[in-house]
Amino acid sequence: MSDLPKRITIDEEGPREGFQSEKKVIPVADKVRLIEALAETGLKHIACVSYVNPKRVPTMADAEEVAAAIHRKPGIHYSALYLNQQGLERALRGPLDVQGSVRITASETFSRKNIGKSVADSLVEQRMSLQTFKDRGMPVEWGVVLGAFGCN
């Protein structure tokens, strides 16, 4: 058992993933209350909102309002999901932490259902995001393949 890590890091995706999966809109105050309660547990990373098209994901139409209402604790990385250049620009205007990242889709169906674009068009968006990171001197720290094991 000596080969087990001495420490692990948990990135909490529950608020972002959970709020956007709900059928009805959760009030901003309730979203903020959950995020702030999670911050009290000692987590170091909390994904709070998604900057996505509100027509596709109505439960995230209040992303800016939620992000602005969070009373942030020092030492916690509060993040947001963005899938395209427009979402990235919204994230950069907001108060949450933005890391350079690239998200590509492995599934045409996933891309059309979740992003509203083909995989090819989504790749063009990612190139635009990479240019934005470069222009701002932001390193690209990680990448994600969405829908790698299926499509929701």
Backbone as JSON, one array per atom type, in Angstrom:
{
  "sequence": "MSDLPKRITIDEEGPREGFQSEKKVIPVADKVRLIEALAETGLKHIACVSYVNPKRVPTMADAEEVAAAIHRKPGIHYSALYLNQQGLERALRGPLDVQGSVRITASETFSRKNIGKSVADSLVEQRMSLQTFKDRGMPVEWGVVLGAFGCN",
  "N": [[0.8, -1.19, 0.0], [2.15, 1.13, 0.05], [2.49, 2.43, -2.3], [0.36, 4.03, -2.78], [-1.09, 7.24, -3.35], [-0.22, 10.05, -1.3], [-1.9, 12.11, -1.1], [-4.92, 13.39, -2.52], [-6.69, 15.18, -5.08], [-9.78, 16.7, -5.38], [-11.87, 17.69, -7.86], [-14.68, 19.46, -7.88], [-17.48, 19.02, -9.72], [-20.14, 19.09, -9.49], [-22.07, 21.35, -9.01], [-22.09, 22.81, -11.53], [-22.51, 20.74, -13.47], [-24.75, 19.49, -12.37], [-26.7, 21.59, -12.1], [-27.12, 22.28, -14.78], [-28.29, 20.04, -15.73], [-30.77, 19.83, -14.67], [-34.35, 19.86, -14.97], [-36.0, 22.0, -14.35], [-35.56, 25.5, -13.67], [-33.3, 26.46, -11.2], [-33.4, 28.66, -8.46], [-31.23, 31.54, -8.37], [-30.16, 32.26, -5.83], [-30.28, 29.82, -4.46], [-28.51, 28.25, -5.94], [-26.12, 29.63, -5.49], [-25.94, 29.37, -2.72], [-25.49, 26.58, -2.45], [-22.99, 26.33, -3.78], [-21.37, 27.93, -2.13], [-21.61, 26.51, 0.27], [-20.32, 24.13, -0.44], [-17.77, 25.15, -0.72], [-17.07, 25.5, 1.91], [-16.35, 22.98, 2.72], [-13.72, 22.41, 2.26], [-12.9, 21.88, -0.28], [-10.88, 22.48, -3.17], [-11.38, 23.17, -5.74], [-14.16, 24.22, -7.58], [-16.54, 23.77, -9.98], [-18.7, 26.01, -11.25], [-20.64, 27.21, -13.07], [-21.99, 27.08, -16.45], [-21.07, 28.63, -19.38], [-22.98, 28.71, -21.73], [-25.19, 28.39, -24.58], [-28.2, 29.87, -23.79], [-30.61, 29.13, -24.93], [-30.27, 26.5, -25.58], [-29.58, 25.42, -23.12], [-31.44, 26.25, -20.8], [-31.32, 26.36, -18.01], [-28.91, 27.44, -17.42], [-28.98, 30.06, -18.09], [-28.69, 32.07, -16.31], [-26.01, 32.32, -15.69], [-24.04, 34.41, -15.51], [-25.13, 35.96, -13.46], [-25.15, 34.18, -11.28], [-22.38, 33.66, -11.03], [-21.46, 36.21, -10.33], [-22.62, 36.55, -7.84], [-21.45, 34.84, -6.03], [-19.73, 34.53, -3.01], [-16.51, 34.52, -2.78], [-14.01, 32.34, -1.48], [-10.67, 32.66, -0.41], [-8.05, 30.8, -2.0], [-9.53, 28.89, -3.28], [-10.39, 27.52, -6.37], [-12.64, 28.71, -8.5], [-14.56, 27.8, -11.13], [-15.73, 27.85, -14.6], [-17.55, 26.31, -17.25], [-16.99, 26.44, -20.72], [-17.73, 26.17, -24.15], [-17.21, 27.21, -26.58], [-16.03, 30.02, -28.55], [-17.63, 32.28, -27.97], [-18.67, 31.57, -25.44], [-16.25, 31.45, -24.04], [-15.47, 34.14, -24.14], [-17.51, 35.28, -22.58], [-16.89, 34.04, -20.15], [-14.35, 35.13, -19.64], [-15.01, 37.78, -19.17], [-16.23, 37.61, -16.76], [-16.2, 36.98, -13.13], [-15.1, 34.53, -12.42], [-12.5, 31.97, -12.27], [-10.44, 31.44, -15.06], [-8.99, 29.03, -16.99], [-6.66, 28.2, -19.52], [-7.87, 26.06, -21.9], [-8.68, 23.31, -24.04], [-11.37, 21.92, -25.75], [-12.48, 19.21, -27.43], [-14.71, 17.39, -29.53], [-15.61, 13.97, -29.79], [-17.66, 12.86, -31.06], [-20.0, 13.33, -33.57], [-22.75, 13.51, -33.17], [-22.9, 14.15, -30.41], [-21.59, 16.64, -30.5], [-23.34, 18.19, -32.1], [-25.71, 18.08, -30.56], [-24.95, 19.16, -28.07], [-23.31, 21.38, -28.49], [-24.21, 22.52, -30.75], [-23.04, 22.61, -33.18], [-21.11, 21.27, -35.91], [-18.47, 18.8, -35.63], [-16.25, 19.66, -37.08], [-16.75, 22.45, -37.31], [-16.69, 23.08, -34.63], [-14.02, 22.61, -34.04], [-12.85, 24.76, -35.39], [-13.76, 26.82, -33.75], [-12.33, 26.18, -31.43], [-9.74, 26.69, -32.26], [-9.9, 29.46, -32.46], [-10.23, 30.07, -29.77], [-7.76, 29.2, -28.8], [-6.14, 31.14, -29.98], [-7.06, 33.38, -28.62], [-6.17, 32.77, -26.02], [-3.41, 32.81, -26.49], [-3.07, 35.51, -27.3], [-3.64, 36.75, -24.89], [-1.63, 35.89, -23.31], [-2.01, 33.57, -21.91], [-1.37, 30.34, -20.72], [-2.14, 27.18, -22.26], [-3.53, 24.82, -20.4], [-4.76, 22.33, -20.19], [-6.61, 19.69, -21.85], [-9.65, 18.33, -23.2], [-11.51, 15.53, -24.29], [-14.64, 15.38, -25.42], [-17.53, 13.35, -25.14], [-16.27, 10.94, -25.63], [-16.81, 8.3, -24.95], [-19.36, 7.82, -25.73], [-22.63, 9.27, -26.2], [-24.75, 11.71, -24.78]],
  "CA": [[0.0, 0.0, 0.0], [2.99, 2.32, 0.09], [2.47, 3.1, -3.59], [-0.82, 4.89, -2.86], [-0.74, 8.66, -3.17], [-0.39, 10.62, 0.04], [-2.91, 13.15, -1.18], [-5.68, 13.45, -3.76], [-7.39, 16.44, -5.32], [-11.13, 16.5, -5.91], [-12.46, 18.81, -8.59], [-16.13, 19.33, -7.73], [-18.22, 19.42, -10.92], [-21.56, 18.94, -9.19], [-22.95, 22.48, -9.29], [-22.21, 23.06, -12.96], [-23.12, 19.59, -14.14], [-26.08, 19.27, -11.81], [-27.64, 22.67, -12.43], [-27.48, 22.28, -16.2], [-29.04, 18.82, -16.02], [-32.11, 19.93, -14.09], [-35.44, 20.2, -15.89], [-36.51, 23.34, -14.03], [-34.53, 26.46, -13.26], [-33.08, 26.6, -9.76], [-33.14, 30.08, -8.17], [-29.83, 31.95, -8.22], [-29.76, 32.2, -4.42], [-30.07, 28.41, -4.09], [-27.27, 27.82, -6.59], [-25.01, 30.26, -4.77], [-25.88, 28.76, -1.38], [-24.83, 25.28, -2.59], [-21.58, 26.54, -4.11], [-20.69, 28.43, -0.93], [-21.56, 25.4, 1.24], [-19.25, 23.24, -0.89], [-16.5, 25.82, -0.42], [-16.8, 25.31, 3.35], [-15.91, 21.6, 2.97], [-12.29, 22.28, 2.04], [-12.6, 21.66, -1.7], [-10.0, 23.49, -3.75], [-11.89, 23.51, -7.08], [-15.6, 24.05, -7.75], [-17.08, 24.22, -11.26], [-19.92, 26.69, -10.8], [-21.62, 27.5, -14.11], [-21.62, 26.86, -17.85], [-21.38, 29.74, -20.29], [-23.49, 28.04, -22.92], [-26.35, 29.03, -25.19], [-29.36, 29.71, -22.92], [-31.7, 28.46, -25.65], [-29.98, 25.06, -25.48], [-29.51, 25.05, -21.71], [-32.1, 27.35, -20.09], [-30.95, 26.39, -16.59], [-27.65, 28.18, -17.29], [-29.19, 31.42, -18.59], [-28.31, 32.99, -15.22], [-24.61, 32.05, -15.34], [-23.36, 35.63, -15.07], [-25.7, 36.37, -12.17], [-24.65, 33.24, -10.27], [-20.94, 33.9, -10.85], [-21.27, 37.49, -9.64], [-23.17, 36.5, -6.49], [-20.67, 33.95, -5.16], [-18.73, 35.12, -2.1], [-15.38, 33.62, -2.98], [-13.04, 32.13, -0.41], [-9.3, 32.57, -0.93], [-7.47, 29.47, -2.12], [-10.42, 27.99, -4.01], [-10.51, 27.8, -7.8], [-14.05, 28.7, -8.92], [-14.45, 27.8, -12.59], [-16.92, 27.76, -15.45], [-17.39, 25.59, -18.51], [-17.31, 27.13, -21.97], [-17.52, 25.22, -25.23], [-16.91, 27.9, -27.83], [-15.43, 31.34, -28.38], [-18.58, 33.17, -27.29], [-18.66, 31.18, -24.03], [-14.97, 31.87, -23.47], [-15.51, 35.59, -23.94], [-18.35, 35.52, -21.4], [-16.12, 33.62, -18.97], [-13.27, 36.09, -19.41], [-15.59, 39.02, -18.63], [-16.78, 37.34, -15.44], [-15.32, 36.94, -11.97], [-14.59, 33.2, -12.13], [-11.17, 31.66, -12.76], [-10.43, 30.87, -16.41], [-7.75, 28.39, -17.38], [-6.61, 27.86, -20.93], [-8.19, 24.66, -22.14], [-9.24, 22.97, -25.34], [-12.36, 20.85, -25.67], [-12.88, 18.71, -28.74], [-15.72, 16.33, -29.43], [-15.32, 12.75, -30.52], [-18.92, 12.4, -31.63], [-20.77, 14.33, -34.32], [-24.05, 13.64, -32.49], [-22.65, 14.91, -29.18], [-21.27, 18.01, -30.87], [-24.55, 18.88, -32.57], [-26.68, 18.18, -29.46], [-24.45, 19.93, -26.94], [-22.65, 22.63, -28.9], [-24.99, 23.09, -31.85], [-22.15, 22.74, -34.33], [-20.42, 20.05, -36.31], [-17.14, 18.64, -35.05], [-15.35, 20.53, -37.85], [-16.99, 23.84, -36.9], [-16.24, 23.19, -33.24], [-12.55, 22.72, -34.08], [-12.55, 26.14, -35.76], [-13.97, 27.6, -32.52], [-11.22, 25.91, -30.51], [-8.58, 27.43, -32.76], [-10.12, 30.85, -32.05], [-9.95, 30.13, -28.33], [-6.3, 29.12, -28.64], [-5.6, 32.45, -30.32], [-7.4, 34.26, -27.5], [-5.22, 32.46, -24.93], [-2.1, 33.31, -26.91], [-3.11, 36.98, -27.25], [-3.69, 37.18, -23.48], [-0.49, 35.33, -22.6], [-2.51, 32.5, -21.03], [-0.99, 29.01, -21.18], [-3.18, 26.16, -22.37], [-3.12, 23.92, -19.33], [-5.33, 20.99, -20.31], [-7.56, 19.45, -22.93], [-10.69, 17.34, -22.92], [-12.25, 14.95, -25.4], [-16.03, 15.23, -25.0], [-18.28, 12.29, -25.82], [-15.34, 9.9, -26.06], [-17.35, 6.97, -24.69], [-20.78, 7.82, -26.02], [-23.3, 10.56, -26.33], [-25.95, 11.82, -23.95]],
  "C": [[0.85, 1.26, 0.0], [3.01, 3.06, -1.24], [1.22, 3.98, -3.78], [-0.41, 6.34, -2.67], [-1.01, 9.12, -1.75], [-1.55, 11.62, 0.07], [-3.65, 13.03, -2.51], [-6.33, 14.83, -3.87], [-8.74, 16.11, -5.93], [-11.57, 17.79, -6.58], [-13.96, 18.6, -8.57], [-16.83, 19.9, -8.95], [-19.72, 19.46, -10.68], [-22.43, 20.15, -9.47], [-23.16, 22.71, -10.79], [-22.96, 21.94, -13.66], [-24.55, 19.38, -13.66], [-27.09, 20.33, -12.21], [-28.06, 22.6, -13.89], [-28.28, 21.04, -16.58], [-30.47, 18.86, -15.51], [-33.14, 20.33, -15.15], [-35.99, 21.6, -15.63], [-35.37, 24.21, -13.53], [-34.49, 26.57, -11.74], [-32.8, 28.08, -9.49], [-31.65, 30.37, -7.93], [-29.36, 31.81, -6.78], [-29.5, 30.77, -3.97], [-28.78, 27.88, -4.71], [-26.06, 28.35, -5.81], [-24.84, 29.63, -3.39], [-25.18, 27.4, -1.44], [-23.34, 25.45, -2.86], [-20.81, 27.01, -2.88], [-20.61, 27.37, 0.16], [-20.46, 24.42, 0.85], [-17.89, 23.85, -0.59], [-16.1, 25.64, 1.04], [-16.26, 23.91, 3.66], [-14.41, 21.41, 2.79], [-11.92, 21.96, 0.6], [-11.71, 22.79, -2.22], [-10.45, 23.91, -5.15], [-13.38, 23.22, -7.15], [-15.98, 24.62, -9.12], [-18.49, 24.73, -11.01], [-21.0, 26.83, -11.86], [-21.1, 27.06, -15.47], [-22.01, 28.09, -18.64], [-21.73, 29.12, -21.64], [-24.72, 28.79, -23.42], [-27.58, 28.81, -24.31], [-30.57, 29.08, -23.61], [-31.52, 26.95, -25.58], [-30.02, 24.57, -24.04], [-30.12, 26.19, -20.88], [-31.7, 27.47, -18.63], [-29.61, 27.09, -16.35], [-27.77, 29.61, -17.82], [-28.74, 32.46, -17.56], [-26.84, 32.86, -14.82], [-23.88, 33.29, -14.83], [-23.84, 36.06, -13.69], [-25.19, 35.48, -11.04], [-23.18, 33.54, -9.98], [-20.7, 35.17, -10.05], [-21.7, 37.43, -8.18], [-22.35, 35.64, -5.52], [-19.69, 34.76, -4.31], [-17.55, 34.15, -2.08], [-14.47, 33.56, -1.77], [-11.65, 32.04, -1.04], [-8.84, 31.11, -0.99], [-8.35, 28.47, -2.84], [-10.51, 28.47, -5.45], [-11.98, 27.62, -8.18], [-14.05, 28.82, -10.44], [-15.8, 27.72, -13.28], [-16.56, 26.96, -16.69], [-17.73, 26.53, -19.65], [-16.94, 26.17, -23.1], [-17.15, 25.88, -26.55], [-16.36, 29.29, -27.51], [-16.36, 32.3, -27.64], [-18.64, 32.85, -25.79], [-17.38, 31.6, -23.34], [-14.97, 33.37, -23.2], [-16.39, 35.96, -22.75], [-17.59, 35.17, -20.13], [-15.03, 34.63, -18.63], [-13.78, 37.41, -18.85], [-16.05, 38.84, -17.18], [-15.74, 37.22, -14.35], [-14.68, 35.57, -11.7], [-13.21, 32.99, -12.76], [-11.27, 30.99, -14.13], [-9.04, 30.32, -16.67], [-7.81, 28.13, -18.88], [-6.87, 26.37, -21.1], [-8.81, 24.51, -23.52], [-10.19, 21.81, -25.15], [-12.75, 20.45, -27.09], [-13.87, 17.57, -28.55], [-15.34, 15.15, -30.31], [-16.54, 12.26, -31.29], [-19.65, 13.54, -32.33], [-22.11, 14.57, -33.64], [-23.89, 14.47, -31.22], [-22.42, 16.38, -29.51], [-22.51, 18.78, -31.28], [-25.55, 19.08, -31.43], [-26.23, 19.16, -28.38], [-23.85, 21.29, -27.3], [-23.43, 23.32, -30.02], [-24.17, 23.29, -33.1], [-21.58, 21.38, -34.69], [-19.07, 19.97, -35.61], [-16.17, 19.58, -35.76], [-15.51, 21.99, -37.43], [-16.52, 24.08, -35.46], [-14.71, 23.32, -33.17], [-12.11, 24.13, -34.48], [-12.69, 27.04, -34.53], [-12.8, 27.4, -31.55], [-9.95, 26.62, -30.95], [-8.69, 28.91, -32.38], [-9.8, 31.03, -30.57], [-8.45, 30.07, -28.07], [-5.65, 30.46, -28.95], [-5.88, 33.45, -29.2], [-6.44, 34.03, -26.34], [-3.84, 33.02, -25.26], [-2.04, 34.83, -26.79], [-3.08, 37.5, -25.82], [-2.5, 36.66, -22.67], [-0.88, 34.23, -21.62], [-2.03, 31.14, -21.55], [-2.21, 28.11, -21.32], [-2.74, 25.03, -21.45], [-3.67, 22.51, -19.45], [-6.29, 20.92, -21.48], [-8.51, 18.33, -22.56], [-11.25, 16.83, -24.24], [-13.66, 14.66, -24.89], [-16.71, 14.11, -25.8], [-17.4, 11.14, -26.28], [-15.91, 8.49, -25.91], [-18.85, 6.91, -24.93], [-21.34, 9.21, -26.0], [-24.54, 10.58, -25.47], [-27.15, 12.23, -24.78]]
}
